[in-house]
GROMACS .gro file of C-alpha atoms in nm:
model
  360
    1MET     CA    1  -2.550   3.495   9.160
    2LYS     CA    2  -2.213   3.395   9.041
    3LYS     CA    3  -2.356   3.109   8.880
    4ILE     CA    4  -2.612   3.323   8.703
    5PHE     CA    5  -2.334   3.619   8.592
    6SER     CA    6  -2.110   3.238   8.507
    7THR     CA    7  -2.389   3.154   8.265
    8LEU     CA    8  -2.467   3.510   8.119
    9CYS     CA    9  -2.097   3.543   8.047
   10MET     CA   10  -2.063   3.237   7.856
   11ALA     CA   11  -2.384   3.294   7.668
   12LEU     CA   12  -2.238   3.632   7.565
   13VAL     CA   13  -1.938   3.504   7.444
   14ALA     CA   14  -2.125   3.257   7.249
   15VAL     CA   15  -2.314   3.523   7.017
   16ALA     CA   16  -1.982   3.686   6.973
   17MET     CA   17  -1.858   3.375   6.840
   18MET     CA   18  -2.135   3.324   6.600
   19GLY     CA   19  -2.060   3.685   6.478
   20GLN     CA   20  -1.772   3.640   6.378
   21ASP     CA   21  -1.846   3.358   6.154
   22PRO     CA   22  -1.793   3.402   5.759
   23VAL     CA   23  -2.097   3.497   5.555
   24ILE     CA   24  -2.171   3.427   5.220
   25THR     CA   25  -2.385   3.662   4.974
   26PHE     CA   26  -2.426   3.649   4.648
   27GLU     CA   27  -2.557   3.926   4.370
   28LYS     CA   28  -2.790   3.702   4.257
   29THR     CA   29  -2.807   3.302   4.277
   30GLU     CA   30  -2.989   3.257   3.931
   31HIS     CA   31  -2.866   3.331   3.542
   32ASP     CA   32  -3.124   3.280   3.258
   33PHE     CA   33  -2.889   3.194   2.935
   34GLY     CA   34  -3.218   3.267   2.689
   35LYS     CA   35  -3.192   3.097   2.331
   36ILE     CA   36  -2.823   2.963   2.299
   37HIS     CA   37  -2.745   2.777   1.973
   38GLU     CA   38  -2.582   2.456   1.972
   39GLU     CA   39  -2.292   2.526   1.707
   40ASP     CA   40  -2.178   2.819   1.912
   41GLY     CA   41  -2.021   2.606   2.197
   42ARG     CA   42  -1.991   2.633   2.595
   43VAL     CA   43  -2.160   2.976   2.769
   44SER     CA   44  -2.043   3.100   3.055
   45VAL     CA   45  -2.159   3.292   3.385
   46ASP     CA   46  -1.992   3.502   3.696
   47PHE     CA   47  -2.210   3.471   4.018
   48ALA     CA   48  -1.995   3.764   4.205
   49PHE     CA   49  -2.062   3.653   4.596
   50LYS     CA   50  -1.878   3.846   4.893
   51ASN     CA   51  -1.801   3.733   5.240
   52GLU     CA   52  -2.011   3.990   5.491
   53GLY     CA   53  -1.868   3.808   5.807
   54MET     CA   54  -1.604   3.856   6.045
   55ALA     CA   55  -1.354   3.561   5.971
   56PRO     CA   56  -1.200   3.438   5.662
   57LEU     CA   57  -1.467   3.240   5.433
   58VAL     CA   58  -1.338   2.919   5.259
   59LEU     CA   59  -1.501   2.728   4.976
   60SER     CA   60  -1.466   2.365   5.006
   61ASN     CA   61  -1.647   2.252   4.702
   62VAL     CA   62  -1.879   2.385   4.433
   63ARG     CA   63  -2.001   2.107   4.238
   64ALA     CA   64  -2.301   2.048   3.957
   65SER     CA   65  -2.556   1.879   3.916
   66CYS     CA   66  -2.433   1.719   3.607
   67GLY     CA   67  -2.140   1.677   3.406
   68CYS     CA   68  -2.246   1.900   3.134
   69THR     CA   69  -2.200   2.236   3.392
   70THR     CA   70  -1.810   2.304   3.508
   71PRO     CA   71  -1.797   2.491   3.758
   72LYS     CA   72  -1.454   2.689   3.867
   73TRP     CA   73  -1.451   2.922   4.196
   74THR     CA   74  -1.190   3.098   4.410
   75LYS     CA   75  -1.024   2.897   4.573
   76GLU     CA   76  -0.798   3.141   4.832
   77PRO     CA   77  -0.948   3.262   5.164
   78VAL     CA   78  -1.188   3.544   5.110
   79GLU     CA   79  -1.113   3.779   5.379
   80PRO     CA   80  -1.385   3.953   5.545
   81GLY     CA   81  -1.532   4.281   5.285
   82GLN     CA   82  -1.367   4.115   5.001
   83THR     CA   83  -1.533   3.951   4.740
   84GLY     CA   84  -1.478   3.611   4.521
   85VAL     CA   85  -1.653   3.449   4.210
   86ILE     CA   86  -1.790   3.149   4.060
   87THR     CA   87  -1.753   3.046   3.726
   88VAL     CA   88  -2.016   2.803   3.575
   89THR     CA   89  -1.998   2.708   3.226
   90TYR     CA   90  -2.251   2.494   3.029
   91ASN     CA   91  -2.190   2.273   2.714
   92PRO     CA   92  -2.529   2.280   2.513
   93ASN     CA   93  -2.329   2.023   2.252
   94GLY     CA   94  -2.568   1.676   2.231
   95ARG     CA   95  -2.827   1.872   2.476
   96PRO     CA   96  -3.084   2.001   2.233
   97GLY     CA   97  -3.410   2.185   2.445
   98ARG     CA   98  -3.492   2.367   2.787
   99PHE     CA   99  -3.212   2.314   3.052
  100GLN     CA  100  -3.198   2.422   3.416
  101LYS     CA  101  -2.909   2.334   3.662
  102THR     CA  102  -2.784   2.370   3.973
  103VAL     CA  103  -2.444   2.430   4.148
  104THR     CA  104  -2.410   2.330   4.513
  105ILE     CA  105  -2.158   2.544   4.697
  106THR     CA  106  -1.996   2.471   5.031
  107SER     CA  107  -1.800   2.652   5.229
  108ASN     CA  108  -1.703   2.759   5.577
  109ALA     CA  109  -2.012   3.003   5.609
  110LYS     CA  110  -2.256   3.024   5.890
  111GLU     CA  111  -2.470   2.867   5.652
  112PRO     CA  112  -2.238   2.608   5.499
  113THR     CA  113  -2.436   2.542   5.209
  114VAL     CA  114  -2.625   2.749   4.934
  115LYS     CA  115  -2.708   2.727   4.575
  116VAL     CA  116  -2.708   2.867   4.252
  117TYR     CA  117  -2.884   2.837   3.921
  118ILE     CA  118  -2.845   2.859   3.555
  119LYS     CA  119  -3.138   2.786   3.279
  120GLY     CA  120  -3.197   2.844   2.919
  121GLU     CA  121  -3.329   2.668   2.579
  122VAL     CA  122  -3.015   2.512   2.358
  123ILE     CA  123  -3.140   2.533   1.959
  124PRO     CA  124  -3.029   2.257   1.762
  125LYS     CA  125  -2.819   2.250   1.515
  126GLN     CA  126  -2.921   2.254   1.194
  127ALA     CA  127  -2.883   1.934   0.985
  128LYS     CA  128  -2.659   1.992   0.636
  129PRO     CA  129  -2.746   1.866   0.356
  130VAL     CA  130  -2.635   1.550   0.322
  131ASN     CA  131  -2.357   1.540  -0.039
  132LYS     CA  132  -2.479   1.186  -0.238
  133PHE     CA  133  -2.174   1.202  -0.443
  134PRO     CA  134  -1.884   1.351  -0.191
  135VAL     CA  135  -1.621   1.165  -0.427
  136GLU     CA  136  -1.420   1.427  -0.711
  137VAL     CA  137  -1.319   1.280  -0.982
  138GLY     CA  138  -1.241   1.562  -1.261
  139VAL     CA  139  -1.533   1.798  -1.276
  140LEU     CA  140  -1.786   1.487  -1.153
  141GLY     CA  141  -1.915   1.376  -0.872
  142MET     CA  142  -1.945   1.036  -0.753
  143LYS     CA  143  -2.040   0.816  -0.423
  144SER     CA  144  -1.762   0.620  -0.431
  145LEU     CA  145  -1.472   0.495  -0.678
  146VAL     CA  146  -1.476   0.147  -0.596
  147LEU     CA  147  -1.760  -0.094  -0.707
  148ASP     CA  148  -1.749  -0.456  -0.530
  149LEU     CA  149  -1.999  -0.724  -0.686
  150GLY     CA  150  -1.924  -0.981  -0.408
  151THR     CA  151  -1.875  -1.345  -0.443
  152MET     CA  152  -1.993  -1.508  -0.763
  153LYS     CA  153  -2.033  -1.829  -0.867
  154LYS     CA  154  -1.821  -1.938  -1.167
  155GLY     CA  155  -2.053  -1.931  -1.462
  156GLU     CA  156  -2.247  -1.647  -1.305
  157VAL     CA  157  -2.308  -1.288  -1.450
  158LYS     CA  158  -2.343  -0.968  -1.277
  159ARG     CA  159  -2.423  -0.614  -1.358
  160SER     CA  160  -2.433  -0.297  -1.133
  161GLU     CA  161  -2.337   0.063  -1.155
  162LEU     CA  162  -2.214   0.360  -1.042
  163GLU     CA  163  -2.330   0.664  -1.003
  164TYR     CA  164  -2.179   1.028  -1.103
  165THR     CA  165  -2.312   1.357  -1.163
  166ASN     CA  166  -2.213   1.709  -1.305
  167PRO     CA  167  -2.221   1.958  -1.015
  168THR     CA  168  -2.097   2.193  -1.271
  169THR     CA  169  -2.295   2.482  -1.481
  170SER     CA  170  -2.163   2.341  -1.803
  171GLU     CA  171  -2.224   2.034  -1.981
  172HIS     CA  172  -1.893   1.759  -2.019
  173SER     CA  173  -1.851   1.475  -2.234
  174VAL     CA  174  -1.763   1.167  -2.019
  175ALA     CA  175  -1.647   0.798  -2.119
  176LEU     CA  176  -1.453   0.535  -1.977
  177ALA     CA  177  -1.111   0.368  -2.027
  178THR     CA  178  -1.064  -0.006  -1.990
  179SER     CA  179  -0.800  -0.269  -2.037
  180ALA     CA  180  -0.828  -0.475  -2.396
  181LEU     CA  181  -0.689  -0.754  -2.148
  182ASN     CA  182  -1.039  -0.827  -1.953
  183SER     CA  183  -1.278  -0.728  -2.262
  184GLN     CA  184  -1.322  -1.135  -2.307
  185TYR     CA  185  -1.528  -1.125  -1.967
  186PHE     CA  186  -1.581  -0.753  -1.884
  187ALA     CA  187  -1.792  -0.465  -1.967
  188SER     CA  188  -1.853  -0.122  -1.938
  189GLN     CA  189  -2.096   0.147  -2.076
  190VAL     CA  190  -2.218   0.533  -1.984
  191SER     CA  191  -2.554   0.597  -1.979
  192LEU     CA  192  -2.528   0.961  -2.016
  193PRO     CA  193  -2.241   1.030  -2.229
  194ASN     CA  194  -2.309   1.400  -2.253
  195ILE     CA  195  -2.405   1.554  -1.922
  196LYS     CA  196  -2.582   1.848  -1.856
  197ALA     CA  197  -2.573   2.042  -1.480
  198ASN     CA  198  -2.728   1.816  -1.219
  199GLU     CA  199  -2.761   1.527  -1.409
  200ILE     CA  200  -2.708   1.225  -1.298
  201GLY     CA  201  -2.573   0.904  -1.472
  202GLN     CA  202  -2.460   0.580  -1.469
  203PHE     CA  203  -2.152   0.391  -1.508
  204ILE     CA  204  -2.235   0.011  -1.587
  205PHE     CA  205  -2.046  -0.247  -1.552
  206GLN     CA  206  -2.055  -0.623  -1.628
  207LEU     CA  207  -1.849  -0.930  -1.542
  208ASN     CA  208  -1.930  -1.291  -1.705
  209SER     CA  209  -1.712  -1.533  -1.438
  210ALA     CA  210  -1.807  -1.783  -1.717
  211ASP     CA  211  -1.551  -1.651  -1.987
  212THR     CA  212  -1.257  -1.580  -1.740
  213LYS     CA  213  -1.038  -1.859  -1.623
  214LEU     CA  214  -0.993  -1.676  -1.346
  215TYR     CA  215  -1.092  -1.822  -0.968
  216GLY     CA  216  -1.051  -1.586  -0.622
  217PRO     CA  217  -1.032  -1.232  -0.583
  218VAL     CA  218  -1.090  -1.060  -0.915
  219GLU     CA  219  -0.954  -0.678  -0.908
  220ILE     CA  220  -1.056  -0.450  -1.269
  221PHE     CA  221  -0.937  -0.095  -1.319
  222ALA     CA  222  -1.106   0.129  -1.511
  223TYR     CA  223  -1.044   0.533  -1.560
  224VAL     CA  224  -1.295   0.841  -1.639
  225VAL     CA  225  -1.237   1.011  -1.971
  226ILE     CA  226  -1.384   1.368  -1.929
  227ASP     CA  227  -1.403   1.618  -2.213
  228GLY     CA  228  -1.200   1.387  -2.412
  229LYS     CA  229  -0.884   1.382  -2.165
  230LYS     CA  230  -0.766   1.029  -2.064
  231GLU     CA  231  -0.598   1.062  -1.735
  232LEU     CA  232  -0.470   0.719  -1.598
  233ASP     CA  233  -0.419   0.819  -1.231
  234ASP     CA  234  -0.538   0.741  -0.920
  235ALA     CA  235  -0.774   1.038  -0.918
  236HIS     CA  236  -0.988   0.933  -1.227
  237LYS     CA  237  -0.928   0.521  -1.141
  238LEU     CA  238  -1.240   0.324  -1.049
  239LEU     CA  239  -1.174  -0.024  -0.910
  240ILE     CA  240  -1.434  -0.289  -0.990
  241LYS     CA  241  -1.362  -0.653  -0.754
  242ALA     CA  242  -1.550  -0.964  -0.700
  243ASN     CA  243  -1.444  -1.275  -0.580
  244ILE     CA  244  -1.509  -1.571  -0.772
  245GLU     CA  245  -1.584  -1.923  -0.647
  246GLU     CA  246  -1.637  -2.256  -0.812
  247ASP     CA  247  -1.978  -2.417  -0.790
  248PHE     CA  248  -2.029  -2.709  -0.635
  249ASP     CA  249  -2.369  -2.719  -0.555
  250ALA     CA  250  -2.480  -2.930  -0.845
  251MET     CA  251  -2.248  -3.248  -0.786
  252THR     CA  252  -2.439  -3.554  -0.718
  253VAL     CA  253  -2.349  -3.768  -0.431
  254GLU     CA  254  -2.103  -4.020  -0.678
  255GLN     CA  255  -1.912  -3.686  -0.761
  256LYS     CA  256  -1.799  -3.621  -0.403
  257GLN     CA  257  -1.728  -3.991  -0.365
  258LEU     CA  258  -1.507  -3.961  -0.649
  259ALA     CA  259  -1.365  -3.557  -0.580
  260PRO     CA  260  -1.021  -3.508  -0.555
  261ILE     CA  261  -0.942  -3.464  -0.189
  262ILE     CA  262  -0.576  -3.176  -0.149
  263GLU     CA  263  -0.338  -3.265   0.070
  264ASN     CA  264  -0.071  -3.047   0.161
  265ASP     CA  265   0.146  -2.849   0.477
  266ALA     CA  266   0.018  -2.575   0.630
  267GLU     CA  267   0.375  -2.439   0.703
  268VAL     CA  268   0.705  -2.461   0.457
  269ASN     CA  269   1.010  -2.323   0.581
  270ALA     CA  270   1.242  -2.235   0.332
  271GLY     CA  271   1.549  -2.161   0.513
  272LYS     CA  272   1.801  -1.912   0.450
  273ILE     CA  273   1.796  -1.705   0.104
  274ALA     CA  274   2.060  -1.465  -0.017
  275ALA     CA  275   1.969  -1.110  -0.045
  276ASP     CA  276   1.948  -0.955  -0.437
  277LYS     CA  277   1.857  -1.319  -0.588
  278SER     CA  278   1.551  -1.518  -0.673
  279HIS     CA  279   1.484  -1.797  -0.479
  280LYS     CA  280   1.215  -2.145  -0.599
  281ILE     CA  281   1.069  -2.280  -0.300
  282ILE     CA  282   0.854  -2.568  -0.388
  283ILE     CA  283   0.511  -2.659  -0.184
  284PRO     CA  284   0.469  -3.004  -0.209
  285VAL     CA  285   0.083  -3.095  -0.313
  286LYS     CA  286  -0.093  -3.453  -0.326
  287ASN     CA  287  -0.402  -3.564  -0.481
  288ALA     CA  288  -0.533  -3.799  -0.231
  289GLY     CA  289  -0.903  -3.850  -0.430
  290VAL     CA  290  -0.975  -4.001  -0.710
  291ASN     CA  291  -1.076  -3.716  -0.963
  292PRO     CA  292  -0.765  -3.563  -1.101
  293LEU     CA  293  -0.679  -3.283  -0.863
  294GLU     CA  294  -0.669  -2.929  -1.086
  295ILE     CA  295  -0.505  -2.613  -0.907
  296ARG     CA  296  -0.744  -2.366  -1.003
  297ARG     CA  297  -0.494  -2.065  -0.864
  298ALA     CA  298  -0.222  -2.041  -0.672
  299TYR     CA  299  -0.145  -1.661  -0.534
  300SER     CA  300   0.014  -1.412  -0.252
  301THR     CA  301  -0.046  -1.063  -0.210
  302ASP     CA  302   0.340  -1.010  -0.212
  303LYS     CA  303   0.451  -0.855  -0.542
  304ALA     CA  304   0.830  -1.044  -0.432
  305LEU     CA  305   0.643  -1.373  -0.536
  306THR     CA  306   0.587  -1.522  -0.823
  307ILE     CA  307   0.403  -1.862  -0.834
  308LYS     CA  308   0.335  -2.102  -1.092
  309THR     CA  309   0.137  -2.390  -1.043
  310PRO     CA  310   0.132  -2.784  -1.188
  311LYS     CA  311  -0.108  -2.946  -1.462
  312ALA     CA  312  -0.350  -3.185  -1.327
  313ILE     CA  313  -0.237  -3.409  -1.020
  314LYS     CA  314  -0.371  -3.800  -1.060
  315SER     CA  315  -0.533  -3.975  -0.792
  316GLY     CA  316  -0.198  -4.055  -0.552
  317LYS     CA  317   0.070  -3.817  -0.711
  318LYS     CA  318   0.203  -3.518  -0.617
  319GLY     CA  319   0.261  -3.186  -0.768
  320ASP     CA  320   0.486  -2.901  -0.701
  321ILE     CA  321   0.361  -2.571  -0.690
  322THR     CA  322   0.691  -2.344  -0.739
  323VAL     CA  323   0.719  -2.010  -0.592
  324ASN     CA  324   0.991  -1.784  -0.694
  325ILE     CA  325   1.112  -1.470  -0.436
  326ASN     CA  326   1.259  -1.231  -0.545
  327THR     CA  327   1.433  -1.084  -0.259
  328LYS     CA  328   1.599  -0.752  -0.433
  329GLY     CA  329   1.540  -0.441  -0.223
  330LEU     CA  330   1.389  -0.721   0.086
  331GLU     CA  331   1.594  -0.595   0.401
  332ARG     CA  332   1.816  -0.884   0.593
  333GLY     CA  333   1.550  -1.042   0.841
  334ASN     CA  334   1.260  -1.308   0.907
  335TYR     CA  335   1.008  -1.280   0.665
  336SER     CA  336   0.681  -1.519   0.651
  337ARG     CA  337   0.453  -1.543   0.332
  338GLU     CA  338   0.090  -1.619   0.275
  339VAL     CA  339   0.020  -1.852  -0.017
  340VAL     CA  340  -0.320  -1.924  -0.143
  341ILE     CA  341  -0.433  -2.236  -0.326
  342ILE     CA  342  -0.767  -2.260  -0.480
  343SER     CA  343  -0.825  -2.613  -0.628
  344ASN     CA  344  -1.159  -2.829  -0.754
  345ASP     CA  345  -1.180  -3.021  -0.372
  346TYR     CA  346  -1.509  -2.924  -0.300
  347LYS     CA  347  -1.472  -2.965   0.092
  348GLN     CA  348  -1.147  -2.745   0.115
  349SER     CA  349  -1.138  -2.549  -0.243
  350VAL     CA  350  -0.952  -2.290  -0.025
  351LYS     CA  351  -0.633  -2.386   0.129
  352ARG     CA  352  -0.354  -2.133   0.276
  353VAL     CA  353  -0.004  -2.189   0.353
  354LYS     CA  354   0.264  -1.992   0.536
  355LEU     CA  355   0.577  -1.969   0.372
  356ASN     CA  356   0.869  -1.874   0.596
  357PHE     CA  357   1.235  -1.748   0.509
  358VAL     CA  358   1.506  -1.572   0.566
  359VAL     CA  359   1.707  -1.327   0.401
  360GLU     CA  360   2.092  -1.311   0.468
   0.00000   0.00000   0.00000
């Protein structure tokens, strides 16, 4: 009899303890956002819940089924009879079409794992019309202010164009202003000198590398003149550039055997130089080949360096490339600059010399 009574008491205690567990209940477990627009950004919904049990309810984790869905929830214990909330946010960016996501809630409730759901349809962003002429030059629109003709073999002629348009409702006159210094090898033309609304014209440029002594990178500037107003500023400036290389393709085997060979140090240390003064540095060059070595060009991107090249260097002889460094305006310290040498050595027509000096 005592044994039966003891078993009955234990069962009653277990039932009583079960009745003291927290119980989580939701007003709703699913939300339909309907149609949402991608450009409007994130959307959120609150899932309110109540603890209908007899002990405090604690949410230990709330996890979404993908990274596009972010949950936030009540972190404090929810007392019996009290309410809490789980806020679920969905990010539609880059996710056009229908969606359905699951949020899993883990707690100390009698039912430790429950789920809520969101769904909807993302209306994708409307593609904006592409502006083919995004660069403003006065009242005109252009695709770019730079025309790169690329690499040209010496003697080659290249012709290319930059398009422009008139986005206004009025007619405008268009012309180009270029330097007379380039006129012997560079020509420009305007296809529509008078351009009406929404018309498309072309600035046509031609470079004849045979008519110039230049080798290596070449930059030419042209200025857009609108309605007769010549404004020589960056807002109206076009850059036409190319890289001119010597054409060694037609060389015979005999010519290659007799070709010049350039020899020079890869690095020249000029030592200490006084501030606010000019200083000359010599880069010695030797011709280890047979035919005369011609330095086509020597240059640096540093405007503080002025470079002079020697005349043709005979076989076995040396010549000097003279670099004049103007230290005016330079702060005291160590400097390293690159000098590019272009020659008629077909194997190594472009060589680079590192120039080191200290301004005191």
